[in-house]
mmCIF file of C-alpha atoms in Angstrom:
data_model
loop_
_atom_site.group_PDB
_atom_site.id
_atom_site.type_symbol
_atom_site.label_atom_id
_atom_site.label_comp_id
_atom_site.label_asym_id
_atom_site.label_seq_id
_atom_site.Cartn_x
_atom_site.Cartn_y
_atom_site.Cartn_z
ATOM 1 C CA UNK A 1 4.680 -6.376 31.979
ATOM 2 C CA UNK A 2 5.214 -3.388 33.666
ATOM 3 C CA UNK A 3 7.273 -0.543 32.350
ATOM 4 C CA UNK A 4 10.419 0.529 34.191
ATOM 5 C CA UNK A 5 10.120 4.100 32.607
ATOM 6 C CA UNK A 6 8.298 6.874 33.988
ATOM 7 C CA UNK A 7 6.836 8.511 31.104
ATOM 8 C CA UNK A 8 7.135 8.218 27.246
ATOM 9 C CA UNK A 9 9.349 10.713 26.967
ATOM 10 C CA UNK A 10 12.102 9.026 29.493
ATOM 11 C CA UNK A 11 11.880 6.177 27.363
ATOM 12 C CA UNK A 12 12.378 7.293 24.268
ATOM 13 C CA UNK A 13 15.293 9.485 25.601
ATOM 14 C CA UNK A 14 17.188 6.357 27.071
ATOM 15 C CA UNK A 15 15.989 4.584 23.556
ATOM 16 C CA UNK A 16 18.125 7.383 21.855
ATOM 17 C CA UNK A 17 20.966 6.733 23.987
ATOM 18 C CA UNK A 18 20.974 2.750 23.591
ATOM 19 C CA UNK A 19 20.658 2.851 19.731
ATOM 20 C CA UNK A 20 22.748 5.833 19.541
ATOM 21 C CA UNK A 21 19.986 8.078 17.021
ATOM 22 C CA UNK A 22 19.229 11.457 17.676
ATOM 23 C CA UNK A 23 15.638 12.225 17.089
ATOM 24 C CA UNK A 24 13.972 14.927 16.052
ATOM 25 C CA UNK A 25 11.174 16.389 18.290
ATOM 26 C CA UNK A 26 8.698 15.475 15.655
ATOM 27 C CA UNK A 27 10.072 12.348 15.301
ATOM 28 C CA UNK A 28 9.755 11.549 18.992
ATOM 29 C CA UNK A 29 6.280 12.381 18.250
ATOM 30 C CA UNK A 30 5.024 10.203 15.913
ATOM 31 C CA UNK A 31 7.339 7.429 17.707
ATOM 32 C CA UNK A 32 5.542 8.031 21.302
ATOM 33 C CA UNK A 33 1.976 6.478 20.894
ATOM 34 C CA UNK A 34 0.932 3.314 18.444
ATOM 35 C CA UNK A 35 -1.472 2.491 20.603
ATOM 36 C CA UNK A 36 -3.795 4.698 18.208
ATOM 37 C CA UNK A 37 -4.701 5.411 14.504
ATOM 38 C CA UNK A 38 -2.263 7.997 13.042
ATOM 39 C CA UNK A 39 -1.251 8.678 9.460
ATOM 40 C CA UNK A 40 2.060 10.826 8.774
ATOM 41 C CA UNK A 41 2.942 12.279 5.559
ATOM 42 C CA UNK A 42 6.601 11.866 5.819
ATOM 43 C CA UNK A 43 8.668 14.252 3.318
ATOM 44 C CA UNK A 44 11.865 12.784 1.330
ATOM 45 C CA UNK A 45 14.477 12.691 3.476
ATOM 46 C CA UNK A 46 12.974 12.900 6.598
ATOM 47 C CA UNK A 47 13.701 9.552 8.730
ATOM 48 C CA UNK A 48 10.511 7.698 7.643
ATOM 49 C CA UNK A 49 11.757 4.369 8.017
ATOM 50 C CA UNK A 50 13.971 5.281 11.387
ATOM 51 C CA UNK A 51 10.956 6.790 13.212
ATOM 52 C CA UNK A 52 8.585 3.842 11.969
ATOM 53 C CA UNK A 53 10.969 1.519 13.214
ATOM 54 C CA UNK A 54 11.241 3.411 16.409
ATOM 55 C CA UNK A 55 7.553 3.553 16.796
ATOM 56 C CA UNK A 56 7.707 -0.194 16.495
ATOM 57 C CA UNK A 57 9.906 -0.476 19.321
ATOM 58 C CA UNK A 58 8.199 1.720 21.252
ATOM 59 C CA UNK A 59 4.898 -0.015 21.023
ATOM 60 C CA UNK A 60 6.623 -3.434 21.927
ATOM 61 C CA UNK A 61 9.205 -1.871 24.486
ATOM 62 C CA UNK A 62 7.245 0.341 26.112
ATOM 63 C CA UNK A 63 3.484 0.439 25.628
ATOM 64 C CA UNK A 64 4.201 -3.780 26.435
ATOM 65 C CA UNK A 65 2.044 -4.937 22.909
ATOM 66 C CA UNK A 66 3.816 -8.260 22.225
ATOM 67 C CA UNK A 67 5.548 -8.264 18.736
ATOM 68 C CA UNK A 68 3.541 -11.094 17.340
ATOM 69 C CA UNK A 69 0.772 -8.770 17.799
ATOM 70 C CA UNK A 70 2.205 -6.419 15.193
ATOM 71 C CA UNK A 71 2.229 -6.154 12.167
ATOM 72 C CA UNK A 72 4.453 -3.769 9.711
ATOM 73 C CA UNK A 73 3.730 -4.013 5.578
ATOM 74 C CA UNK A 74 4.603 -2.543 2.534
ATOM 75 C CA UNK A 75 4.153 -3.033 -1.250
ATOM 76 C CA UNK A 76 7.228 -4.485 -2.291
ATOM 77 C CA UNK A 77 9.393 -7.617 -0.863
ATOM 78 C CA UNK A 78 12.434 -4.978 -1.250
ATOM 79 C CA UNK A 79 11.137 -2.224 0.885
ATOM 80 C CA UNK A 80 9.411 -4.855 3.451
ATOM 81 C CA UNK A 81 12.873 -6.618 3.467
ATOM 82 C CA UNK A 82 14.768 -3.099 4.067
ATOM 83 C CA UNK A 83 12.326 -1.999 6.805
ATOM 84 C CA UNK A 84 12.583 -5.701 8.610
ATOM 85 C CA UNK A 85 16.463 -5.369 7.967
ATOM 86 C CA UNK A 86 16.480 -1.798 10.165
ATOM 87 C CA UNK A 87 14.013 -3.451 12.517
ATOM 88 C CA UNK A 88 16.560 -6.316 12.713
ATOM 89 C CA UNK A 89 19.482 -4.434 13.361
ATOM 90 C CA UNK A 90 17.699 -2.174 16.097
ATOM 91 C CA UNK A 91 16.207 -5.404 17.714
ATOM 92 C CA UNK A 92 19.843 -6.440 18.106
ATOM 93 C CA UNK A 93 21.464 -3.432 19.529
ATOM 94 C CA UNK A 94 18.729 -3.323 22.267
ATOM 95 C CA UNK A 95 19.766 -7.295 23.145
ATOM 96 C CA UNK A 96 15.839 -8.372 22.279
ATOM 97 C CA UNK A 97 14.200 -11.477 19.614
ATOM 98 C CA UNK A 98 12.762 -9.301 16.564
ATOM 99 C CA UNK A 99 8.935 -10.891 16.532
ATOM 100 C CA UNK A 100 7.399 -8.393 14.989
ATOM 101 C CA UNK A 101 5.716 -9.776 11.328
ATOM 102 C CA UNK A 102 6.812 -8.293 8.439
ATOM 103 C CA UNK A 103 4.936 -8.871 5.255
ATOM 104 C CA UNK A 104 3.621 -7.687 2.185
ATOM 105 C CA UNK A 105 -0.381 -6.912 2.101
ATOM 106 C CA UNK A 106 -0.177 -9.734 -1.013
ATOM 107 C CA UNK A 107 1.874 -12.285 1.139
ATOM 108 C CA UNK A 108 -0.462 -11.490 3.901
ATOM 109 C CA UNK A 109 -3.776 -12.344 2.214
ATOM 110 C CA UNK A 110 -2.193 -15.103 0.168
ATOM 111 C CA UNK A 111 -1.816 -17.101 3.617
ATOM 112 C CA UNK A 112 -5.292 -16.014 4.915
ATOM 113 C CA UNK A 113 -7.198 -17.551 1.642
ATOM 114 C CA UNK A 114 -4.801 -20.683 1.957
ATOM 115 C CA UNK A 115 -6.030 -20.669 5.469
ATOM 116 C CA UNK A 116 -9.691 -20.129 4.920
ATOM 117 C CA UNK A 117 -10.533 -21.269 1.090
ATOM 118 C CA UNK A 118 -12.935 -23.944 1.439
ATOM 119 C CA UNK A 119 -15.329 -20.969 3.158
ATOM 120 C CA UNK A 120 -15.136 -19.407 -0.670
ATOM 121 C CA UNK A 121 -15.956 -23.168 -2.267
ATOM 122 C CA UNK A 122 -12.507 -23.689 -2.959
ATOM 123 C CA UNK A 123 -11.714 -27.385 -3.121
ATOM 124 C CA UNK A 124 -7.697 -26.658 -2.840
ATOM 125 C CA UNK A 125 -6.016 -23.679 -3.705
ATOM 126 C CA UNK A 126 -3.546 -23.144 -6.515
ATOM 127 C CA UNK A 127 -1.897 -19.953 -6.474
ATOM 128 C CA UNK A 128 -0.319 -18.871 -9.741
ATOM 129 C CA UNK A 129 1.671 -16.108 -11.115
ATOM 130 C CA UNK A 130 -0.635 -15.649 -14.091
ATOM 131 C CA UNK A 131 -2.505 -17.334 -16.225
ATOM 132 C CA UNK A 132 -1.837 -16.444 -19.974
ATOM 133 C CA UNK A 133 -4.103 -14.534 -22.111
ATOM 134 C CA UNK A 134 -4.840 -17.242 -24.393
ATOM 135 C CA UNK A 135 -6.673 -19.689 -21.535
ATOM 136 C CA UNK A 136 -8.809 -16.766 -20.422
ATOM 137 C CA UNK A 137 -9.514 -15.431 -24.051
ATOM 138 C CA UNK A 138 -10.712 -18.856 -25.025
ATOM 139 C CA UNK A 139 -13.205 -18.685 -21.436
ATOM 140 C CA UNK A 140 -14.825 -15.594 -22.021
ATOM 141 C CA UNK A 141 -15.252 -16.377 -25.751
ATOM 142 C CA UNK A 142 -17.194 -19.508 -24.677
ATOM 143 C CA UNK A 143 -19.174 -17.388 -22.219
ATOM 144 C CA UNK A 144 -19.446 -14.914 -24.914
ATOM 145 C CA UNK A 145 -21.129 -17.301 -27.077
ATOM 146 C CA UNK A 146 -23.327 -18.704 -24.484
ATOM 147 C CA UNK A 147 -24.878 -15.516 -23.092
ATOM 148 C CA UNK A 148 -25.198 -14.566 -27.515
ATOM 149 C CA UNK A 149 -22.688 -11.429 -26.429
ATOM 150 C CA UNK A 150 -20.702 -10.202 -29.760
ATOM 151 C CA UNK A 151 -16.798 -9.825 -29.228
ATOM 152 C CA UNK A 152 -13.396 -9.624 -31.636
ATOM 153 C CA UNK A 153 -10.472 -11.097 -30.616
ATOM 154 C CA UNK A 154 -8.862 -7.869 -30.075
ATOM 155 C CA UNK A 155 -11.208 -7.015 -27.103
ATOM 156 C CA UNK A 156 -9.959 -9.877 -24.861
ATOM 157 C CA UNK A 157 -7.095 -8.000 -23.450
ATOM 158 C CA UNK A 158 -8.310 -4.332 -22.690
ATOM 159 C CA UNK A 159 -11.209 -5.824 -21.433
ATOM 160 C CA UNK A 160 -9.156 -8.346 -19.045
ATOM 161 C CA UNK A 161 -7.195 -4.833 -18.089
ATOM 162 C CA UNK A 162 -10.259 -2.656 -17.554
ATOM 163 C CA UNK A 163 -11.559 -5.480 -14.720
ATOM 164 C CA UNK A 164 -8.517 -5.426 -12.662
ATOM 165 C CA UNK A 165 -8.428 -2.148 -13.280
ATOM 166 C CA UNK A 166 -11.994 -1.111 -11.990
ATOM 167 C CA UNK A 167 -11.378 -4.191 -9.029
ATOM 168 C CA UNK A 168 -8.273 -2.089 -8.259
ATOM 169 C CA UNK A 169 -10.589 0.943 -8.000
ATOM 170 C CA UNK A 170 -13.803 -0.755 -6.289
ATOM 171 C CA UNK A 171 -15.946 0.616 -9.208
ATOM 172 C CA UNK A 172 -18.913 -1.735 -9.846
ATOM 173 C CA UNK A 173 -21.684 -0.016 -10.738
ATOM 174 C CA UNK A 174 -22.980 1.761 -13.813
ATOM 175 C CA UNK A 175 -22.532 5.142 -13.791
ATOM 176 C CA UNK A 176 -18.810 5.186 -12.685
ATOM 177 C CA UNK A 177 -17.753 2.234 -14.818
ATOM 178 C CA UNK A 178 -19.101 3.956 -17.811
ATOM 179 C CA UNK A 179 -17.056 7.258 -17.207
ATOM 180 C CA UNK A 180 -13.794 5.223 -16.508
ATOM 181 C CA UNK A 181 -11.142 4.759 -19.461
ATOM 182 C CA UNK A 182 -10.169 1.617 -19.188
ATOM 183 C CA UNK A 183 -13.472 0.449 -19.882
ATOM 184 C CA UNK A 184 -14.310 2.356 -22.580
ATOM 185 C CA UNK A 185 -11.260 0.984 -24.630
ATOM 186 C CA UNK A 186 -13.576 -2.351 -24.518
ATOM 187 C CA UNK A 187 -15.958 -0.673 -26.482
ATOM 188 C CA UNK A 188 -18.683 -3.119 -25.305
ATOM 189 C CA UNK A 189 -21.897 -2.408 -23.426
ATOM 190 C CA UNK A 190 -22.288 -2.173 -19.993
ATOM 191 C CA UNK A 191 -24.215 -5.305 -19.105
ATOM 192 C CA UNK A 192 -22.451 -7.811 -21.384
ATOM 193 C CA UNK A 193 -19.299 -6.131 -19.829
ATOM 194 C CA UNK A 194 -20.439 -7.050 -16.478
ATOM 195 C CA UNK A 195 -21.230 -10.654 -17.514
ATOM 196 C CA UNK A 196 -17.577 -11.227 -18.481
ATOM 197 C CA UNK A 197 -16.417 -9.623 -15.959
ATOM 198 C CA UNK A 198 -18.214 -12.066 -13.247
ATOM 199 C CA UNK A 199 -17.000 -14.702 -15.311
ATOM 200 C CA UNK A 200 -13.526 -13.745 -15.405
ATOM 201 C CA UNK A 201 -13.583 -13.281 -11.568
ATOM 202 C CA UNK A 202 -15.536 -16.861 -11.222
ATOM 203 C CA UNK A 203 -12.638 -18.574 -13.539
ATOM 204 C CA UNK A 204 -10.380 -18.980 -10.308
ATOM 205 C CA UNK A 205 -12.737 -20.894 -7.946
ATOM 206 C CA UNK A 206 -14.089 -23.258 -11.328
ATOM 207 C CA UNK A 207 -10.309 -24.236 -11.791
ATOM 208 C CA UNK A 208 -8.962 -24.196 -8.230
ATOM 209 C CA UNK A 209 -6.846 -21.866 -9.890
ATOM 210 C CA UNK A 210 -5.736 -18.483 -8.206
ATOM 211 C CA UNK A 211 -3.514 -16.306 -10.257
ATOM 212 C CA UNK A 212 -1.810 -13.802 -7.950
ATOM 213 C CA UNK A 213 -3.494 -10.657 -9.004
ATOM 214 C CA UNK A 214 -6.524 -11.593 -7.894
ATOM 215 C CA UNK A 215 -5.552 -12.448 -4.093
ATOM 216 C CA UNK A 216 -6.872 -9.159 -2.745
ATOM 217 C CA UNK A 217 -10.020 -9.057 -4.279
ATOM 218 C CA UNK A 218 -10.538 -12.709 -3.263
ATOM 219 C CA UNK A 219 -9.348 -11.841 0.559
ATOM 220 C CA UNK A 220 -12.258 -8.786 0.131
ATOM 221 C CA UNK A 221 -14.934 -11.262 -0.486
ATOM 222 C CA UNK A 222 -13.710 -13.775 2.227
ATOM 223 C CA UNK A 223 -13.306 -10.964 4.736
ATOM 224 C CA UNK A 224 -17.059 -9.264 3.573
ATOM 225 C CA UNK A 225 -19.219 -12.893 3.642
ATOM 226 C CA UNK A 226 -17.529 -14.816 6.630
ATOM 227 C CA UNK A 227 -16.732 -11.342 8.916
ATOM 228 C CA UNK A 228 -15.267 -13.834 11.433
ATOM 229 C CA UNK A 229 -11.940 -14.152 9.720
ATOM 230 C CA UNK A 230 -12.066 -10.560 9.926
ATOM 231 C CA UNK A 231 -12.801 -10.426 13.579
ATOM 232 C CA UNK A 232 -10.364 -13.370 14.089
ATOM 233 C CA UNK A 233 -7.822 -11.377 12.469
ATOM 234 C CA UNK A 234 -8.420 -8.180 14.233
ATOM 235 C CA UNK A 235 -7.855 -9.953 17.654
ATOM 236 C CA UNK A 236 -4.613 -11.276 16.594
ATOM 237 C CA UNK A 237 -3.335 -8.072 15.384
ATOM 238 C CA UNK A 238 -3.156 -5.100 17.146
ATOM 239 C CA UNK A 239 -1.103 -2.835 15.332
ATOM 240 C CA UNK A 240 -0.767 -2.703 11.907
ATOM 241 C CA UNK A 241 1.723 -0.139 10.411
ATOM 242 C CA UNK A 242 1.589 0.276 6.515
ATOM 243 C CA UNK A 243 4.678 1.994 4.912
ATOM 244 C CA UNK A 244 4.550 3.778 1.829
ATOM 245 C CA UNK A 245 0.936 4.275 1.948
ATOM 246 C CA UNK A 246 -0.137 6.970 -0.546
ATOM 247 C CA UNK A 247 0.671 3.642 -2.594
ATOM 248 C CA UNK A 248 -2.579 2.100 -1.518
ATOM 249 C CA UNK A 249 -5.551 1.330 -4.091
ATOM 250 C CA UNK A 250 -9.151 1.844 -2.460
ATOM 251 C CA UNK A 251 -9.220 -2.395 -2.750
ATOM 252 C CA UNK A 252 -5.922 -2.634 -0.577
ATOM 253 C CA UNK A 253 -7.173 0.036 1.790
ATOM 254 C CA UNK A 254 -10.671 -1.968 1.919
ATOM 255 C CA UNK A 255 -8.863 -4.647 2.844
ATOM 256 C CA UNK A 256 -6.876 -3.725 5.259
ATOM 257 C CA UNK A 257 -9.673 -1.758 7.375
ATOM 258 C CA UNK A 258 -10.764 -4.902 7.570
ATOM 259 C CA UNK A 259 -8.012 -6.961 9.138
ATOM 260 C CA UNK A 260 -7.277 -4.157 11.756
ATOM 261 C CA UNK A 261 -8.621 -1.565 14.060
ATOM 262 C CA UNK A 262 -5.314 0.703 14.353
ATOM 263 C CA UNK A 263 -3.525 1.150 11.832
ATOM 264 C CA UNK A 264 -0.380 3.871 11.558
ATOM 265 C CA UNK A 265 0.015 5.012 7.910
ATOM 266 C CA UNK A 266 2.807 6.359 6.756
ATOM 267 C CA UNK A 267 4.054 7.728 3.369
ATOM 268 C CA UNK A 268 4.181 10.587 0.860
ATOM 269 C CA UNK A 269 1.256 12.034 -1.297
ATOM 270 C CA UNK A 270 4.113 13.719 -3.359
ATOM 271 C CA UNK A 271 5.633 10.340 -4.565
ATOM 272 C CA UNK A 272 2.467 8.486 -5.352
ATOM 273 C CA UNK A 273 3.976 6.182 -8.090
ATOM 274 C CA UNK A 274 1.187 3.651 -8.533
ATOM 275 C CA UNK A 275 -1.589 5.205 -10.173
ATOM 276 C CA UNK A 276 -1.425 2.426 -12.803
ATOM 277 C CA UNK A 277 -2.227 -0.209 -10.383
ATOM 278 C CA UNK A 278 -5.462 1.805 -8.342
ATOM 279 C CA UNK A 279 -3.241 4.948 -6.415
ATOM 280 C CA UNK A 280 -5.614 7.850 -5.960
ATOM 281 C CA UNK A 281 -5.195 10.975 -4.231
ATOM 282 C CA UNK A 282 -8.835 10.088 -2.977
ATOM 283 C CA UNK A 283 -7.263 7.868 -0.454
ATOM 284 C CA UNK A 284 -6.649 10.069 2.578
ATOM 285 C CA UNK A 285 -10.071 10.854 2.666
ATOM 286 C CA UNK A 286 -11.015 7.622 2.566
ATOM 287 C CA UNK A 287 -8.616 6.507 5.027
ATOM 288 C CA UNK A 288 -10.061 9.181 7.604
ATOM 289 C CA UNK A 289 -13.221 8.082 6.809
ATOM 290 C CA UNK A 290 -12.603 3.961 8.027
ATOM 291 C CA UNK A 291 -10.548 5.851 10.987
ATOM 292 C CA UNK A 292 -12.206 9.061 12.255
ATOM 293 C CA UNK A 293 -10.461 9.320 15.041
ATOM 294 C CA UNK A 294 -7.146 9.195 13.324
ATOM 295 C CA UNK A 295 -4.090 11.749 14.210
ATOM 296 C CA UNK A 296 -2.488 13.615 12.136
ATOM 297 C CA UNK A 297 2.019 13.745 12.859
ATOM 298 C CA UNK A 298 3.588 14.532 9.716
ATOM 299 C CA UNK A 299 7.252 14.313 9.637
ATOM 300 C CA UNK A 300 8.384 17.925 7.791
ATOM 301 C CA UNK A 301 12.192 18.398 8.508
ATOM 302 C CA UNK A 302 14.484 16.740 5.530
ATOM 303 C CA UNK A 303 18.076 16.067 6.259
ATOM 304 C CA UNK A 304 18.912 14.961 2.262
ATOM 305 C CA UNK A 305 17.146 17.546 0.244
ATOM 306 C CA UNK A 306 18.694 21.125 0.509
ATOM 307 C CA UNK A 307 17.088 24.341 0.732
ATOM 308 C CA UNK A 308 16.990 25.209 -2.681
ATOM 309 C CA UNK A 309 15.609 21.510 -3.857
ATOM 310 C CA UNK A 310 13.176 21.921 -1.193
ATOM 311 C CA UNK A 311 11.810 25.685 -1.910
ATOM 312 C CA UNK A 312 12.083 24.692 -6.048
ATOM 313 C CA UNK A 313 10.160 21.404 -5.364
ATOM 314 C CA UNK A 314 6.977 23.202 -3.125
ATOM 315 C CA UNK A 315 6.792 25.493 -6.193
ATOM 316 C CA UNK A 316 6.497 22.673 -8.673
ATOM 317 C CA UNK A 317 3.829 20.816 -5.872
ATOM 318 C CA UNK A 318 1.808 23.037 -3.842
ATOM 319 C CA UNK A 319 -0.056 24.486 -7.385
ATOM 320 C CA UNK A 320 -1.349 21.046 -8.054
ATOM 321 C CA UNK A 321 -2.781 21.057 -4.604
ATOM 322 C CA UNK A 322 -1.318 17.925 -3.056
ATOM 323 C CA UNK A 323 1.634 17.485 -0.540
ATOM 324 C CA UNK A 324 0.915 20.823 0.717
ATOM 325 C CA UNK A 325 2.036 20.094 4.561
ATOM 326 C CA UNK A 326 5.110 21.916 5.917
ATOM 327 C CA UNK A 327 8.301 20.689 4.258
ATOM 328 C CA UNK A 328 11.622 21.960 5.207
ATOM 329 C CA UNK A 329 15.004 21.682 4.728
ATOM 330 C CA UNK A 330 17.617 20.867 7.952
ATOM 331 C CA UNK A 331 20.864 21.254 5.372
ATOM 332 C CA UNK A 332 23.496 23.918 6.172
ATOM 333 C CA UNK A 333 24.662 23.944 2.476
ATOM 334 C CA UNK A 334 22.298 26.015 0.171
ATOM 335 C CA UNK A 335 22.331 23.832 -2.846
ATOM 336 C CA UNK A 336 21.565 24.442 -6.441
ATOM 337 C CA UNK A 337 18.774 23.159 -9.008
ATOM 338 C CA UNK A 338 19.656 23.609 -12.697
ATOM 339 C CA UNK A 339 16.970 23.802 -15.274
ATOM 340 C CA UNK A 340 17.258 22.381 -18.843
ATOM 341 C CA UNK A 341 15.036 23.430 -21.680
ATOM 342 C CA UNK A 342 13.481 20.842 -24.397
ATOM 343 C CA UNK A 343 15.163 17.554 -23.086
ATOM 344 C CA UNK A 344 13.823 14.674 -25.028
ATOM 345 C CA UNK A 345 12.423 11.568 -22.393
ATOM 346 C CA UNK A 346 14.913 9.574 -24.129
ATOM 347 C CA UNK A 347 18.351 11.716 -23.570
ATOM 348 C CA UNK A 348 16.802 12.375 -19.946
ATOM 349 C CA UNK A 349 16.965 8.320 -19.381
ATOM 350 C CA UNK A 350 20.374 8.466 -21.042
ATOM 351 C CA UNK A 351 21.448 10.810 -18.729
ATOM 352 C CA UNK A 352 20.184 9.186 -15.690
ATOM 353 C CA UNK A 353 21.957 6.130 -16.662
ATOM 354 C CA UNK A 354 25.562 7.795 -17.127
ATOM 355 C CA UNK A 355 25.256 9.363 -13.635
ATOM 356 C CA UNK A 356 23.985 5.681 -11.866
ATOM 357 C CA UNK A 357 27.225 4.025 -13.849
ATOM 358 C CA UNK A 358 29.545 7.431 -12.522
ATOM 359 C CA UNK A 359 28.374 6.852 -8.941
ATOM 360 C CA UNK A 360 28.826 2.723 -8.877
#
């Protein structure tokens, strides 16, 4: 369908107007064009989820991609819930159906395999929140025995850790796995390591049995040997937006290279929280590496930090070399950051606590 507007610009202005938000120039921005790969390190404070929901509508509204075309995840069924909520509440102001699919990347790939599990020599599929550490320590002791491999009951766990860890990571072969931490708390060579490991990951499709922490690297291996669920995938979805996604583990960005063409990332290097579960700072690179032609629109101006939160906070970042784009402060009040010597973690949590229970 045809646009009514004239440019962009005139839509987003009259967009503005209908939803009652002022954007910010940058914000208009990043909003105008989904059409296209672009990744936007979005500061604290600085209308992340107001211009990604804007550059939802935009793309629907304006640029005339259907909303069951796009596709808008996160990590967590709270923050996909609060960004479908705004989405909601915008759709409804503007008189429109909200048909844009909000889901987590887990969610996601749990109803592709369901979809698509006989092509991995699934009979049915089971999907389970865990299995416990019993069932698979009795498995790998039986392939233990079999393949004459020496283990003590106390390796079962760190080595069950060290494969989701290294899945997490994509690290398979030699040379990296024996550098990584994880797997050296096995304390177990390198080949009989790799046996268990293929066993461990072979458990699921022997039982029917998929616990949930293995979804992803199941979808990667359905999306790698049948490449026409990818394909089929990629037609159906057009835009994919990922929130939060300095988040990502090299698996989850694997993955979702593979299930779209465009993809609009969005997120904050400085609040990477999930290095436990395969967050890297590696993964801008390798996101402009699966999308070359990416742009760059960071989002800069912060209207909850002030000035001296933001200048204290660059000082404590920019050394380490990460989150060094522009990052400014759009408070009129100065602010103030107080400094306390020697705190133990402990009285820190205590203190935390008191303020939440002050505040509620």
């Amino acid at each position: 369908m045809p646009t009514p507007y004239s440019s962009v610009d005139i839509f987003l202005l009259d967009l503005s107007a209908r939803l009652g938000i002022n954007y910010t120039d940058e914000q208009r921005k990043f909003m105008s064009d989904f059409t296209r790969p672009t990744i936007s390190f979005s500061s604290p404070g600085t209308g992340k989820t107001k211009s990604a929901v804007g550059g939802l509508l935009t793309a629907e509204l304006y640029h005339g991609i259907p909303g069951s075309s796009i596709y808008a995840l996160s990590f967590t069924r709270m923050s996909t819930g609060e960004l479908r909520y705004r989405h909601a509440s915008d759709c409804a102001r503007l008189g429109i159906k909200q048909t844009v699919n909000f889901q987590t990347l887990h969610s996601l790939c749990s109803s592709i395999l369901k979809e698509n599990h006989k092509l991995l020599g699934f009979d049915t599929l089971d999907v389970v929140g865990s299995v416990s550490i019993e069932v698979l320590s009795t498995m790998l002791a039986n392939v233990a025995e079999n393949y004459a491999i020496p283990i003590q009951t106390w390796q079962f766990r760190p080595l069950i850790k060290a494969c989701r860890s290294l899945n997490s990571s994509l690290i398979f072969d030699r040379d990296h796995v024996e550098t990584m931490f994880d797997f050296k708390m096995v304390k177990m060579p390198y080949d009989d390591f790799t046996i268990l490991r293929r066993a461990l990951y072979l458990y699921a499709k022997n039982t029917n049995t998929l616990q949930v922490d293995d979804i992803l690297l199941y979808t990667l291996e359905l999306l790698l040997t049948h490449p026409e669920v990818s394909e089929a995938f990629k037609k159906r979805c057009r835009i994919l937006l990922v929130d939060e996604f300095q988040d990502l583990s090299l698996l989850q960005l694997r993955l979702i290279s593979l299930l779209a063409d465009n993809v609009i990332a969005i997120g904050d290097i400085k609040q990477q929280i999930y290095a436990f579960n395969g967050a890297c700072q590696e993964i801008v690179d390798e996101y402009m590496h699966y999308f070359p032609n990416a742009v760059t629109i960071n989002l800069t101006k912060s209207f909850r930090c002030a000035p001296s939160i933001v200048e204290y906070s660059k000082g404590i970042i920019h050394p380490n070399e990460m989150g060094e784009e522009e990052f400014t402060s759009m408070r009129s009040e100065p602010g103030s950051v107080a400094t306390v010597q020697d705190m133990m973690l402990g009285d820190l949590c205590a203190s935390i606590e008191q303020q939440q229970h002050v505040y509620t």
